[in-house]
Amino acid sequence: KRKRNANPKHRQKHCPKAQTPSSLRVRAYMNAILVCEFEMPTSIRAQRAIGQKKKRLNDMERRTFEKKNLDHTEGQRVYFCGTNEKTPPGMPSKYSVGLSAPVFFGDECIVDATIDGGTVITNDSDEVIAILPDRKNADSLSNKGTIGTLKALLGTDKVGTKRSFSKAAVQTSGKCIYTCRGPKCIRNGPGIRDNSQDLDSIIRDEVFRIIRQAEQVLEGNVSPEYVHCHKTMMKKLKVPGFQGRYKSGKEGETTIFPNLALGKNVYLPVHTDKDCFLSITSVFDSQSTESSADDILAYFCFPYAGFAVALRHGDCLIFDPTEPHCISSKAVERDIFCTSFYCKSALVGGNDNSRKLTDEEKALVEQEYP
């Protein structure tokens, strides 16, 4: 008997209702992953690894946060920006999606990383909103080459400044810039364009390896059946990944996250994303040293759920992108980088209604689930 996913809500929030080929592909994906339709690998080695992952998940501390009124003046102040592109940052007294606000979080609302074992964060309905792995996961992304790669990536031409702002909580400093790389839906027409192909091959390969490391963090901290189903549907629907080369020189492609978004000194509106799977965010200190490793660089905020997650250099936060969220303004005076790894629902659909469904895709669309 199939078991439904423990957190199906972000499968359905952005499920399209149209009968076009692109929309039907997205619905086929969401229906399949809702019940984790596909069988797991059966090798002894694979089953042993799955067992170890499940034990680690069971050992994680579970914390539940009930929705609460955040209009109080005690505790730590965390800023986030919710203004649109044409309006400068402001600080009204109340928060809502689409508005900027000062948010006050008391100590009981701050989720902090632990050294041994991670934290599974749920709401009052026992739905998983986010997973904060233990700090050992930070080592996989925060190696010496990461900062150089991120700086090089932001040094390319395809960057913008309109969608985010660079005002810091402690001091205004540093220009805010951002870029998004990987296969993207063409906004004014059908099809998909991979803007990572514009990058220098060395930079592209380094970005590819960073995304692969983020995928490994997710695979080590999320239900194996869930991840396996996502990867299987990505393959069946021929969703493009981020392409690059491993250090061995072998060509490869990401299987979970096709895209990377990167910003320097950003803080963003409270928003939800039309992503089809869980996402990861990570922050990096541009001047990281051993003495500053414990400095909190920014907070990833869930204002409607009533808590914020403290992020240090290299920390990875796995989160539900359909829960209203935002990254706070930076909590240090030096420049910080914020990365996001994600998979857009529109990308799964293919963004091309002239591309008819294959027989396999039709079977996936027509599949009935208990």
mmCIF file of C-alpha atoms in Angstrom:
data_model
loop_
_atom_site.group_PDB
_atom_site.id
_atom_site.type_symbol
_atom_site.label_atom_id
_atom_site.label_comp_id
_atom_site.label_asym_id
_atom_site.label_seq_id
_atom_site.Cartn_x
_atom_site.Cartn_y
_atom_site.Cartn_z
ATOM 1 C CA LYS A 1 0.000 0.000 0.000
ATOM 2 C CA ARG A 2 1.397 3.383 -0.995
ATOM 3 C CA LYS A 3 1.844 6.001 1.666
ATOM 4 C CA ARG A 4 1.116 9.624 0.946
ATOM 5 C CA ASN A 5 3.903 12.109 1.344
ATOM 6 C CA ALA A 6 4.039 13.608 4.827
ATOM 7 C CA ASN A 7 4.017 17.131 3.401
ATOM 8 C CA PRO A 8 1.879 17.258 0.245
ATOM 9 C CA LYS A 9 0.815 20.892 0.476
ATOM 10 C CA HIS A 10 3.575 22.374 -1.674
ATOM 11 C CA ARG A 11 2.729 19.799 -4.346
ATOM 12 C CA GLN A 12 -0.747 21.255 -4.806
ATOM 13 C CA LYS A 13 -0.520 25.001 -4.241
ATOM 14 C CA HIS A 14 0.691 25.742 -7.732
ATOM 15 C CA CYS A 15 -0.812 22.763 -9.532
ATOM 16 C CA PRO A 16 -2.119 24.074 -12.910
ATOM 17 C CA LYS A 17 -5.675 23.290 -13.960
ATOM 18 C CA ALA A 18 -5.354 23.904 -17.700
ATOM 19 C CA GLN A 19 -5.466 21.003 -20.147
ATOM 20 C CA THR A 20 -2.443 22.167 -22.171
ATOM 21 C CA PRO A 21 0.518 19.786 -22.600
ATOM 22 C CA SER A 22 2.774 21.879 -20.337
ATOM 23 C CA SER A 23 0.199 22.001 -17.534
ATOM 24 C CA LEU A 24 -0.552 18.292 -17.839
ATOM 25 C CA ARG A 25 3.132 17.452 -17.403
ATOM 26 C CA VAL A 26 3.262 19.480 -14.183
ATOM 27 C CA ARG A 27 0.130 17.771 -12.882
ATOM 28 C CA ALA A 28 1.551 14.345 -13.742
ATOM 29 C CA TYR A 29 4.670 15.228 -11.739
ATOM 30 C CA MET A 30 2.735 16.502 -8.726
ATOM 31 C CA ASN A 31 0.328 13.557 -8.657
ATOM 32 C CA ALA A 32 3.175 11.047 -8.805
ATOM 33 C CA ILE A 33 5.354 12.661 -6.160
ATOM 34 C CA LEU A 34 2.376 13.084 -3.835
ATOM 35 C CA VAL A 35 2.338 9.324 -3.280
ATOM 36 C CA CYS A 36 5.987 8.547 -4.095
ATOM 37 C CA GLU A 37 4.855 6.276 -6.899
ATOM 38 C CA PHE A 38 8.150 4.792 -8.049
ATOM 39 C CA GLU A 39 9.966 1.830 -6.536
ATOM 40 C CA MET A 40 13.249 2.331 -4.689
ATOM 41 C CA PRO A 41 16.575 0.735 -5.740
ATOM 42 C CA THR A 42 16.848 -2.838 -4.450
ATOM 43 C CA SER A 43 20.606 -3.430 -4.188
ATOM 44 C CA ILE A 44 21.965 -4.301 -0.739
ATOM 45 C CA ARG A 45 24.304 -1.326 -0.791
ATOM 46 C CA ALA A 46 21.503 1.061 -1.744
ATOM 47 C CA GLN A 47 19.171 -0.334 0.925
ATOM 48 C CA ARG A 48 21.884 0.006 3.568
ATOM 49 C CA ALA A 49 22.417 3.672 2.644
ATOM 50 C CA ILE A 50 18.661 4.282 2.723
ATOM 51 C CA GLY A 51 18.448 2.735 6.186
ATOM 52 C CA GLN A 52 21.224 4.996 7.453
ATOM 53 C CA LYS A 53 19.506 8.095 6.047
ATOM 54 C CA LYS A 54 16.193 7.157 7.636
ATOM 55 C CA LYS A 55 17.866 6.668 11.018
ATOM 56 C CA ARG A 56 19.489 10.100 10.723
ATOM 57 C CA LEU A 57 16.122 11.646 9.901
ATOM 58 C CA ASN A 58 14.498 9.937 12.881
ATOM 59 C CA ASP A 59 17.276 11.154 15.166
ATOM 60 C CA MET A 60 16.772 14.801 14.199
ATOM 61 C CA GLU A 61 15.235 17.093 16.773
ATOM 62 C CA ARG A 62 11.674 18.044 15.825
ATOM 63 C CA ARG A 63 10.453 21.535 16.672
ATOM 64 C CA THR A 64 6.941 22.823 16.159
ATOM 65 C CA PHE A 65 6.127 26.501 15.782
ATOM 66 C CA GLU A 66 2.566 27.703 16.102
ATOM 67 C CA LYS A 67 1.495 30.761 14.178
ATOM 68 C CA LYS A 68 1.746 33.812 16.400
ATOM 69 C CA ASN A 69 1.347 37.567 16.338
ATOM 70 C CA LEU A 70 4.752 39.063 15.625
ATOM 71 C CA ASP A 71 3.858 42.656 16.494
ATOM 72 C CA HIS A 72 5.910 42.944 19.650
ATOM 73 C CA THR A 73 8.998 44.929 20.512
ATOM 74 C CA GLU A 74 11.144 42.491 22.469
ATOM 75 C CA GLY A 75 13.853 40.226 21.131
ATOM 76 C CA GLN A 76 16.038 40.473 18.077
ATOM 77 C CA ARG A 77 15.060 42.709 15.212
ATOM 78 C CA VAL A 78 15.377 41.143 11.779
ATOM 79 C CA TYR A 79 14.716 43.317 8.743
ATOM 80 C CA PHE A 80 13.380 42.179 5.429
ATOM 81 C CA CYS A 81 12.283 44.082 2.387
ATOM 82 C CA GLY A 82 8.955 43.700 0.629
ATOM 83 C CA THR A 83 8.873 46.691 -1.660
ATOM 84 C CA ASN A 84 8.475 46.339 -5.392
ATOM 85 C CA GLU A 85 11.129 47.134 -7.970
ATOM 86 C CA LYS A 86 10.166 50.812 -8.334
ATOM 87 C CA THR A 87 9.802 51.640 -4.637
ATOM 88 C CA PRO A 88 12.755 52.107 -2.263
ATOM 89 C CA PRO A 89 12.832 50.059 0.961
ATOM 90 C CA GLY A 90 10.485 51.205 3.697
ATOM 91 C CA MET A 91 9.596 50.038 7.184
ATOM 92 C CA PRO A 92 5.821 50.103 7.886
ATOM 93 C CA SER A 93 4.571 48.875 11.240
ATOM 94 C CA LYS A 94 2.754 45.744 10.025
ATOM 95 C CA TYR A 95 3.880 42.942 7.780
ATOM 96 C CA SER A 96 2.114 41.163 4.948
ATOM 97 C CA VAL A 97 3.069 39.588 1.665
ATOM 98 C CA GLY A 98 4.167 42.371 -0.647
ATOM 99 C CA LEU A 99 4.995 44.861 2.120
ATOM 100 C CA SER A 100 8.243 45.547 3.906
ATOM 101 C CA ALA A 101 8.367 45.359 7.685
ATOM 102 C CA PRO A 102 10.500 45.216 10.792
ATOM 103 C CA VAL A 103 9.907 41.845 12.410
ATOM 104 C CA PHE A 104 10.752 41.128 16.029
ATOM 105 C CA PHE A 105 11.721 37.592 16.941
ATOM 106 C CA GLY A 106 12.171 36.560 20.538
ATOM 107 C CA ASP A 107 14.727 33.905 21.455
ATOM 108 C CA GLU A 108 12.057 31.196 21.392
ATOM 109 C CA CYS A 109 11.420 31.989 17.698
ATOM 110 C CA ILE A 110 15.032 31.663 16.526
ATOM 111 C CA VAL A 111 16.113 28.297 15.138
ATOM 112 C CA ASP A 112 19.858 27.799 15.449
ATOM 113 C CA ALA A 113 22.092 25.105 13.995
ATOM 114 C CA THR A 114 23.289 22.293 16.237
ATOM 115 C CA ILE A 115 26.618 20.496 16.065
ATOM 116 C CA ASP A 116 25.252 16.961 16.380
ATOM 117 C CA GLY A 117 22.015 16.212 14.590
ATOM 118 C CA GLY A 118 19.801 18.580 12.642
ATOM 119 C CA THR A 119 16.387 20.079 13.250
ATOM 120 C CA VAL A 120 13.115 19.296 11.479
ATOM 121 C CA ILE A 121 10.824 22.322 11.678
ATOM 122 C CA THR A 122 7.069 21.736 11.490
ATOM 123 C CA ASN A 123 4.011 23.921 11.857
ATOM 124 C CA ASP A 124 1.028 23.311 14.131
ATOM 125 C CA SER A 125 -0.438 20.946 11.505
ATOM 126 C CA ASP A 126 2.713 18.795 11.631
ATOM 127 C CA GLU A 127 3.661 19.794 8.089
ATOM 128 C CA VAL A 128 7.397 20.055 7.508
ATOM 129 C CA ILE A 129 8.314 23.639 6.647
ATOM 130 C CA ALA A 130 12.091 23.365 6.776
ATOM 131 C CA ILE A 131 14.992 21.114 7.684
ATOM 132 C CA LEU A 132 18.163 22.584 9.178
ATOM 133 C CA PRO A 133 20.922 19.961 8.896
ATOM 134 C CA ASP A 134 23.725 19.903 11.441
ATOM 135 C CA ARG A 135 26.662 22.213 10.827
ATOM 136 C CA LYS A 136 28.828 19.412 9.467
ATOM 137 C CA ASN A 137 26.924 19.881 6.206
ATOM 138 C CA ALA A 138 28.382 23.375 5.903
ATOM 139 C CA ASP A 139 31.806 21.935 5.135
ATOM 140 C CA SER A 140 30.595 20.430 1.868
ATOM 141 C CA LEU A 141 29.755 23.814 0.355
ATOM 142 C CA SER A 142 32.040 26.262 2.149
ATOM 143 C CA ASN A 143 35.367 25.157 0.723
ATOM 144 C CA LYS A 144 38.014 27.637 -0.399
ATOM 145 C CA GLY A 145 36.958 27.571 -4.041
ATOM 146 C CA THR A 146 33.297 28.406 -3.408
ATOM 147 C CA ILE A 147 33.749 32.111 -2.636
ATOM 148 C CA GLY A 148 35.997 32.580 -5.667
ATOM 149 C CA THR A 149 33.424 30.900 -7.901
ATOM 150 C CA LEU A 150 30.569 33.031 -6.542
ATOM 151 C CA LYS A 151 32.563 36.230 -7.041
ATOM 152 C CA ALA A 152 33.419 35.183 -10.585
ATOM 153 C CA LEU A 153 29.785 34.346 -11.310
ATOM 154 C CA LEU A 154 28.633 37.785 -10.158
ATOM 155 C CA GLY A 155 31.365 39.305 -12.296
ATOM 156 C CA THR A 156 29.596 38.147 -15.450
ATOM 157 C CA ASP A 157 27.335 40.390 -17.516
ATOM 158 C CA LYS A 158 24.005 38.738 -16.627
ATOM 159 C CA VAL A 159 23.393 40.453 -13.285
ATOM 160 C CA GLY A 160 20.715 42.815 -12.030
ATOM 161 C CA THR A 161 20.051 45.226 -9.194
ATOM 162 C CA LYS A 162 16.298 46.015 -9.304
ATOM 163 C CA ARG A 163 14.769 43.055 -7.486
ATOM 164 C CA SER A 164 16.696 43.290 -4.214
ATOM 165 C CA PHE A 165 18.225 45.852 -1.909
ATOM 166 C CA SER A 166 21.479 46.108 0.002
ATOM 167 C CA LYS A 167 20.592 47.978 3.171
ATOM 168 C CA ALA A 168 22.195 46.173 6.103
ATOM 169 C CA ALA A 169 20.776 45.812 9.590
ATOM 170 C CA VAL A 170 23.933 47.262 11.102
ATOM 171 C CA GLN A 171 25.292 49.398 8.291
ATOM 172 C CA THR A 172 24.487 50.263 4.686
ATOM 173 C CA SER A 173 27.383 48.960 2.632
ATOM 174 C CA GLY A 174 28.059 47.116 -0.561
ATOM 175 C CA LYS A 175 26.193 47.048 -3.841
ATOM 176 C CA CYS A 176 23.422 44.469 -4.117
ATOM 177 C CA ILE A 177 23.555 42.345 -7.249
ATOM 178 C CA TYR A 178 22.066 39.013 -8.234
ATOM 179 C CA THR A 179 22.057 36.466 -11.042
ATOM 180 C CA CYS A 180 20.149 33.284 -11.911
ATOM 181 C CA ARG A 181 21.738 30.479 -13.923
ATOM 182 C CA GLY A 182 20.557 27.259 -15.523
ATOM 183 C CA PRO A 183 17.709 26.181 -17.819
ATOM 184 C CA LYS A 184 14.992 28.847 -17.710
ATOM 185 C CA CYS A 185 11.610 29.241 -19.372
ATOM 186 C CA ILE A 186 11.572 31.899 -22.076
ATOM 187 C CA ARG A 187 9.313 34.655 -20.736
ATOM 188 C CA ASN A 188 7.919 35.987 -23.998
ATOM 189 C CA GLY A 189 7.724 32.790 -25.964
ATOM 190 C CA PRO A 190 7.704 29.001 -25.840
ATOM 191 C CA GLY A 191 10.601 26.786 -24.901
ATOM 192 C CA ILE A 192 13.556 26.774 -22.531
ATOM 193 C CA ARG A 193 16.900 28.526 -22.753
ATOM 194 C CA ASP A 194 19.951 27.492 -20.751
ATOM 195 C CA ASN A 195 21.821 30.686 -19.903
ATOM 196 C CA SER A 196 24.580 28.735 -18.133
ATOM 197 C CA GLN A 197 26.003 28.021 -21.592
ATOM 198 C CA ASP A 198 27.005 31.691 -21.771
ATOM 199 C CA LEU A 199 29.445 31.190 -18.907
ATOM 200 C CA ASP A 200 33.138 30.497 -19.174
ATOM 201 C CA SER A 201 33.539 26.713 -19.070
ATOM 202 C CA ILE A 202 35.670 26.811 -15.910
ATOM 203 C CA ILE A 203 33.078 28.892 -14.018
ATOM 204 C CA ARG A 204 30.224 26.724 -15.320
ATOM 205 C CA ASP A 205 31.953 23.532 -14.157
ATOM 206 C CA GLU A 206 32.555 24.996 -10.692
ATOM 207 C CA VAL A 207 28.905 26.091 -10.415
ATOM 208 C CA PHE A 208 27.844 22.605 -11.528
ATOM 209 C CA ARG A 209 29.904 21.049 -8.728
ATOM 210 C CA ILE A 210 28.428 23.465 -6.152
ATOM 211 C CA ILE A 211 24.890 22.476 -7.193
ATOM 212 C CA ARG A 212 25.843 18.797 -7.027
ATOM 213 C CA GLN A 213 27.113 19.315 -3.469
ATOM 214 C CA ALA A 214 23.801 20.973 -2.531
ATOM 215 C CA GLU A 215 21.969 17.979 -4.007
ATOM 216 C CA GLN A 216 24.025 15.656 -1.822
ATOM 217 C CA VAL A 217 23.091 17.692 1.267
ATOM 218 C CA LEU A 218 19.415 17.334 0.386
ATOM 219 C CA GLU A 219 19.718 13.604 -0.326
ATOM 220 C CA GLY A 220 21.311 13.091 3.080
ATOM 221 C CA ASN A 221 18.544 14.855 4.977
ATOM 222 C CA VAL A 222 15.262 14.162 3.141
ATOM 223 C CA SER A 223 13.200 10.998 2.769
ATOM 224 C CA PRO A 224 14.967 8.750 0.198
ATOM 225 C CA GLU A 225 11.662 7.708 -1.400
ATOM 226 C CA TYR A 226 10.706 11.343 -1.888
ATOM 227 C CA VAL A 227 14.005 12.272 -3.570
ATOM 228 C CA HIS A 228 13.994 9.132 -5.721
ATOM 229 C CA CYS A 229 10.497 9.905 -7.007
ATOM 230 C CA HIS A 230 11.469 13.481 -7.897
ATOM 231 C CA LYS A 231 14.554 12.325 -9.793
ATOM 232 C CA THR A 232 12.571 9.630 -11.608
ATOM 233 C CA MET A 233 9.896 12.083 -12.743
ATOM 234 C CA MET A 234 12.545 14.570 -13.851
ATOM 235 C CA LYS A 235 14.003 11.842 -16.037
ATOM 236 C CA LYS A 236 10.665 10.615 -17.416
ATOM 237 C CA LEU A 237 9.528 14.149 -18.274
ATOM 238 C CA LYS A 238 12.961 14.990 -19.731
ATOM 239 C CA VAL A 239 13.457 18.048 -17.519
ATOM 240 C CA PRO A 240 16.889 19.577 -18.287
ATOM 241 C CA GLY A 241 19.431 19.910 -15.501
ATOM 242 C CA PHE A 242 22.470 22.127 -15.038
ATOM 243 C CA GLN A 243 25.274 20.727 -17.169
ATOM 244 C CA GLY A 244 28.965 20.693 -16.330
ATOM 245 C CA ARG A 245 31.998 18.532 -15.724
ATOM 246 C CA TYR A 246 33.203 16.717 -12.652
ATOM 247 C CA LYS A 247 36.816 17.160 -11.537
ATOM 248 C CA SER A 248 37.617 13.935 -13.396
ATOM 249 C CA GLY A 249 36.586 15.675 -16.621
ATOM 250 C CA LYS A 250 33.484 13.532 -17.080
ATOM 251 C CA GLU A 251 30.390 15.349 -18.383
ATOM 252 C CA GLY A 252 27.448 15.444 -15.975
ATOM 253 C CA GLU A 253 24.029 16.945 -15.313
ATOM 254 C CA THR A 254 22.252 17.798 -12.072
ATOM 255 C CA THR A 255 19.289 15.562 -11.230
ATOM 256 C CA ILE A 256 17.470 17.523 -8.482
ATOM 257 C CA PHE A 257 18.162 21.246 -8.901
ATOM 258 C CA PRO A 258 18.416 22.620 -12.450
ATOM 259 C CA ASN A 259 18.953 26.192 -11.251
ATOM 260 C CA LEU A 260 21.090 28.360 -9.020
ATOM 261 C CA ALA A 261 20.218 31.898 -7.918
ATOM 262 C CA LEU A 262 22.955 33.996 -6.357
ATOM 263 C CA GLY A 263 22.864 37.410 -4.720
ATOM 264 C CA LYS A 264 25.278 39.627 -2.829
ATOM 265 C CA ASN A 265 23.924 41.587 0.149
ATOM 266 C CA VAL A 266 20.311 40.854 -0.780
ATOM 267 C CA TYR A 267 17.210 40.938 1.305
ATOM 268 C CA LEU A 268 13.906 40.136 -0.305
ATOM 269 C CA PRO A 269 10.121 40.469 -0.085
ATOM 270 C CA VAL A 270 8.041 37.926 1.753
ATOM 271 C CA HIS A 271 6.995 35.648 -1.083
ATOM 272 C CA THR A 272 6.222 32.127 -2.194
ATOM 273 C CA ASP A 273 7.816 30.348 -5.156
ATOM 274 C CA LYS A 274 6.168 28.257 -7.852
ATOM 275 C CA ASP A 275 8.688 25.478 -7.354
ATOM 276 C CA CYS A 276 7.793 21.822 -7.709
ATOM 277 C CA PHE A 277 10.167 20.432 -5.079
ATOM 278 C CA LEU A 278 11.950 21.441 -1.920
ATOM 279 C CA SER A 279 14.587 24.166 -2.226
ATOM 280 C CA ILE A 280 17.872 24.922 -0.469
ATOM 281 C CA THR A 281 19.309 28.260 0.581
ATOM 282 C CA SER A 282 22.846 28.813 1.808
ATOM 283 C CA VAL A 283 24.868 31.873 2.819
ATOM 284 C CA PHE A 284 28.592 32.578 2.597
ATOM 285 C CA ASP A 285 30.880 35.121 4.231
ATOM 286 C CA SER A 286 33.050 36.958 1.696
ATOM 287 C CA GLN A 287 35.772 37.302 4.341
ATOM 288 C CA SER A 288 35.354 34.035 6.193
ATOM 289 C CA THR A 289 37.970 33.136 8.801
ATOM 290 C CA GLU A 290 38.116 30.585 11.610
ATOM 291 C CA SER A 291 37.390 33.304 14.151
ATOM 292 C CA SER A 292 34.249 34.435 12.282
ATOM 293 C CA ALA A 293 32.867 30.945 11.588
ATOM 294 C CA ASP A 294 30.236 31.311 14.337
ATOM 295 C CA ASP A 295 28.998 34.734 13.203
ATOM 296 C CA ILE A 296 25.348 34.800 12.160
ATOM 297 C CA LEU A 297 25.319 36.298 8.658
ATOM 298 C CA ALA A 298 21.557 36.513 8.044
ATOM 299 C CA TYR A 299 18.210 35.018 9.032
ATOM 300 C CA PHE A 300 15.889 33.082 6.777
ATOM 301 C CA CYS A 301 12.445 34.221 7.906
ATOM 302 C CA PHE A 302 9.052 32.515 7.871
ATOM 303 C CA PRO A 303 6.910 35.418 9.156
ATOM 304 C CA TYR A 304 3.532 33.678 8.822
ATOM 305 C CA ALA A 305 4.771 30.599 10.659
ATOM 306 C CA GLY A 306 6.441 32.800 13.276
ATOM 307 C CA PHE A 307 10.136 31.907 13.292
ATOM 308 C CA ALA A 308 13.486 32.691 11.690
ATOM 309 C CA VAL A 309 16.492 30.461 11.043
ATOM 310 C CA ALA A 310 19.954 31.790 11.886
ATOM 311 C CA LEU A 311 22.414 31.099 9.079
ATOM 312 C CA ARG A 312 26.209 31.045 9.349
ATOM 313 C CA HIS A 313 28.902 30.617 6.726
ATOM 314 C CA GLY A 314 28.068 27.563 4.590
ATOM 315 C CA ASP A 315 24.855 26.611 6.411
ATOM 316 C CA CYS A 316 22.275 24.895 4.201
ATOM 317 C CA LEU A 317 18.555 25.233 4.901
ATOM 318 C CA ILE A 318 16.143 22.886 3.134
ATOM 319 C CA PHE A 319 12.705 24.497 2.974
ATOM 320 C CA ASP A 320 9.207 24.365 1.494
ATOM 321 C CA PRO A 321 9.185 27.143 -1.142
ATOM 322 C CA THR A 322 5.398 27.573 -0.950
ATOM 323 C CA GLU A 323 5.548 28.668 2.701
ATOM 324 C CA PRO A 324 5.820 32.511 2.769
ATOM 325 C CA HIS A 325 9.490 33.262 3.342
ATOM 326 C CA CYS A 326 12.314 35.752 2.797
ATOM 327 C CA ILE A 327 15.977 36.289 3.539
ATOM 328 C CA SER A 328 16.679 39.044 6.067
ATOM 329 C CA SER A 329 19.102 41.888 5.624
ATOM 330 C CA LYS A 330 22.644 40.928 6.479
ATOM 331 C CA ALA A 331 23.639 40.859 10.132
ATOM 332 C CA VAL A 332 27.311 41.754 9.578
ATOM 333 C CA GLU A 333 29.060 44.723 8.003
ATOM 334 C CA ARG A 334 31.006 42.756 5.377
ATOM 335 C CA ASP A 335 29.627 41.440 2.097
ATOM 336 C CA ILE A 336 27.730 38.144 2.146
ATOM 337 C CA PHE A 337 26.538 35.860 -0.635
ATOM 338 C CA CYS A 338 23.188 34.111 -0.595
ATOM 339 C CA THR A 339 22.508 31.161 -2.899
ATOM 340 C CA SER A 340 19.298 29.311 -3.709
ATOM 341 C CA PHE A 341 18.958 25.932 -5.408
ATOM 342 C CA TYR A 342 15.546 25.156 -6.902
ATOM 343 C CA CYS A 343 13.393 23.528 -9.590
ATOM 344 C CA LYS A 344 10.590 25.572 -11.161
ATOM 345 C CA SER A 345 7.244 23.945 -11.934
ATOM 346 C CA ALA A 346 7.143 25.679 -15.322
ATOM 347 C CA LEU A 347 10.437 24.022 -16.207
ATOM 348 C CA VAL A 348 8.920 20.611 -15.509
ATOM 349 C CA GLY A 349 6.071 21.457 -17.901
ATOM 350 C CA GLY A 350 8.482 22.352 -20.678
ATOM 351 C CA ASN A 351 6.941 25.785 -21.424
ATOM 352 C CA ASP A 352 5.929 24.662 -24.913
ATOM 353 C CA ASN A 353 2.331 23.654 -25.667
ATOM 354 C CA SER A 354 3.245 22.772 -29.241
ATOM 355 C CA ARG A 355 5.238 19.857 -27.869
ATOM 356 C CA LYS A 356 2.650 17.110 -27.690
ATOM 357 C CA LEU A 357 2.595 14.551 -24.895
ATOM 358 C CA THR A 358 4.435 11.331 -25.584
ATOM 359 C CA ASP A 359 2.722 7.987 -24.921
ATOM 360 C CA GLU A 360 4.691 7.659 -21.665
ATOM 361 C CA GLU A 361 3.678 11.150 -20.573
ATOM 362 C CA LYS A 362 0.035 10.426 -21.408
ATOM 363 C CA ALA A 363 0.234 7.327 -19.216
ATOM 364 C CA LEU A 364 1.646 9.428 -16.363
ATOM 365 C CA VAL A 365 -1.146 11.993 -16.755
ATOM 366 C CA GLU A 366 -3.852 9.308 -16.775
ATOM 367 C CA GLN A 367 -2.367 7.372 -13.855
ATOM 368 C CA GLU A 368 -4.819 7.081 -10.968
ATOM 369 C CA TYR A 369 -3.542 7.048 -7.401
ATOM 370 C CA PRO A 370 -5.228 5.766 -4.265
#
